[in-house]
C-alpha angles and dihedrals in degrees: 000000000000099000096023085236132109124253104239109205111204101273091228096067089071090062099049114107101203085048092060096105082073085071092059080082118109091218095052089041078060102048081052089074104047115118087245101183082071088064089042109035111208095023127116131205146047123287104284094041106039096082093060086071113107101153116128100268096054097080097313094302089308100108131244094260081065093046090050087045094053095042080053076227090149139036108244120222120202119218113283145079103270107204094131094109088200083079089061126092103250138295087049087189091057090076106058094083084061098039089049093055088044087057114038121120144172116252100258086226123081119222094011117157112239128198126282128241088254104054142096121229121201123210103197124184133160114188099215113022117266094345126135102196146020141183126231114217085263099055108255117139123222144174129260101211142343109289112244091262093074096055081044099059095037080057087047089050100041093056096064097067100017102052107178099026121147120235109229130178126198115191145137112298085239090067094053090096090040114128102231086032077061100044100062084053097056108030100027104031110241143156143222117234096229105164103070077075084079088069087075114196076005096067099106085059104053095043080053089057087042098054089039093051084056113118083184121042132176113188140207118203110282138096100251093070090038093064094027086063101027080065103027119101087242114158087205142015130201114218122192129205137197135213096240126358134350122208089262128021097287095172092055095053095052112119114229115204096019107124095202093069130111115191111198116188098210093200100050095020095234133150129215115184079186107086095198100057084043086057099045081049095053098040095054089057077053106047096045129109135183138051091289087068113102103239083060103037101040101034097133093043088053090045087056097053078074104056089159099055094047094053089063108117103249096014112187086215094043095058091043094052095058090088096050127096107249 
């Protein structure tokens, strides 16, 4: 709609196997449909077959994804996730109507309960089990997940004007026994969102419906909560930030001039409802080298924000950290 072309996924992401769960959307279920060899003369096939054809009178052998390309009749994505709005024509904003639409679609249970208005939804998610701390080929260190204390203070601030809420959390089955994931349960009073379970090799969609009908969301670091609240209907989102890297390029992804927005700054425990200033905050943890950078200088005092994770026997962090100053 907004360049009167059409958005060309990689073919090859249609034959993937591991990439089938893109065809649960209603938009692609559509495309599926289109009489594609009008838009190829001379091409025969579907949608997902019709690139494979590379007989003379598809384009001359060179196959009907080469003819579109050269007709500049789609725009062309690359791979990736894309959330980085800075890709975007501006106003970025100005696409998340349209994306929403894209990407809307029914809760693949019948008679599941979703969240109420009142209600905050948390999105947890640790990249590797109960670690702290990892290190990127190049040798930067980053954090795995936001510590307890930010879910803590999203649940804080959601009280004041949500009395009565209810504190949910919807994660992997494999984090269910996960210490912080547990700690939300006993000190804060959450619970798991286990019945979208029942939605077997569906799971992940249901868990997705059940993110993007949250009034109220709280995220971890991943790309399945940043595009569950950037189109969800949320009144407000809660953003965390880390003093160094996250395990994918968090800064980037902030979305300045959104209101809904919540920046929370994990190190120093401040908020930021500008975006802009958050993500100056957040890009300066990130750009920094030397021993004066926090991740460096204040180690120990990062470590501690995950008790729970150091008093694990045998703790990996907690090895590592002998050598560093308290």
């Amino acid at each position: 709609q907004l360049t009167n072309r059409p958005v060309m996924l990689n073919p090859q992401l249609l034959k993937a196997k591991k990439k089938r769960q893109i065809l649960k959307l209603p938009c692609i279920h559509r495309a599926l449909r289109l009489p594609m060899p009008h838009m190829c003369p001379g091409c025969t096939g579907n949608l997902t077959e019709i690139w494979d054809d590379r007989s003379d009178a598809c384009n001359f052998g060179r196959g009907c994804f080469e003819l579109l390309q050269s007709q500049k009749r789609f725009v062309d994505i690359d791979p990736g996730y894309h959330q980085n709005l800075t890709e975007w024509e501006k106003p970025p904003l100005s696409w998340r109507p349209l994306l929403a639409t894209a990407f809307q679609v029914d809760m693949p249970l019948t008679g599941i309960a979703l969240p109420g208005d009142k209600d905050l939804v948390v999105y947890y998610r640790s990249y590797n089990g109960a670690a702290i701390f990892d290190v990127r080929a190049w040798g930067a260190t980053f954090l795995h997940s936001p510590p307890f204390s930010f879910f803590d203070f999203a649940w804080q601030q959601h009280q004041k004007s949500n009395a009565g809420g209810k504190l949910w959390v919807v994660s992997d089955p494999v984090m269910y026994e996960h210490p912080t994931l547990l700690r939300l349960c006993n000190e804060l009073g959450a619970e798991i969102v286990r019945s979208t379970s029942e939605a077997g090799k569906d799971a992940w969609l249901a868990d997705w419906v059940w993110l993007r009908e949250a009034k109220h969301l709280a995220m971890s670091a991943s790309t399945f909560s940043w595009w569950a609240a950037y189109l969800s209907d949320a009144k407000r989102i809660y953003y965390p930030f880390f003093p160094g890297m996250a395990a994918l390029p968090w800064c980037d992804l902030m979305v300045v001039g959104d209101p809904r927005y919540l920046y929370y700054d994990i190190f120093t425990n401040a908020s930021f409802n500008d975006g802009a200033v958050a993500k100056d905050h957040c890009l300066e943890y990130v750009r920094c080298r030397g021993v004066q950078c926090a991740m460096k200088k204040h180690r120990r005092a990062i470590a501690n924000l995950y008790p729970e994770l150091l008093a694990l026997k045998n703790s990996k962090d907690e090895t590592a950290l002998r050598a560093v100053p308290p």
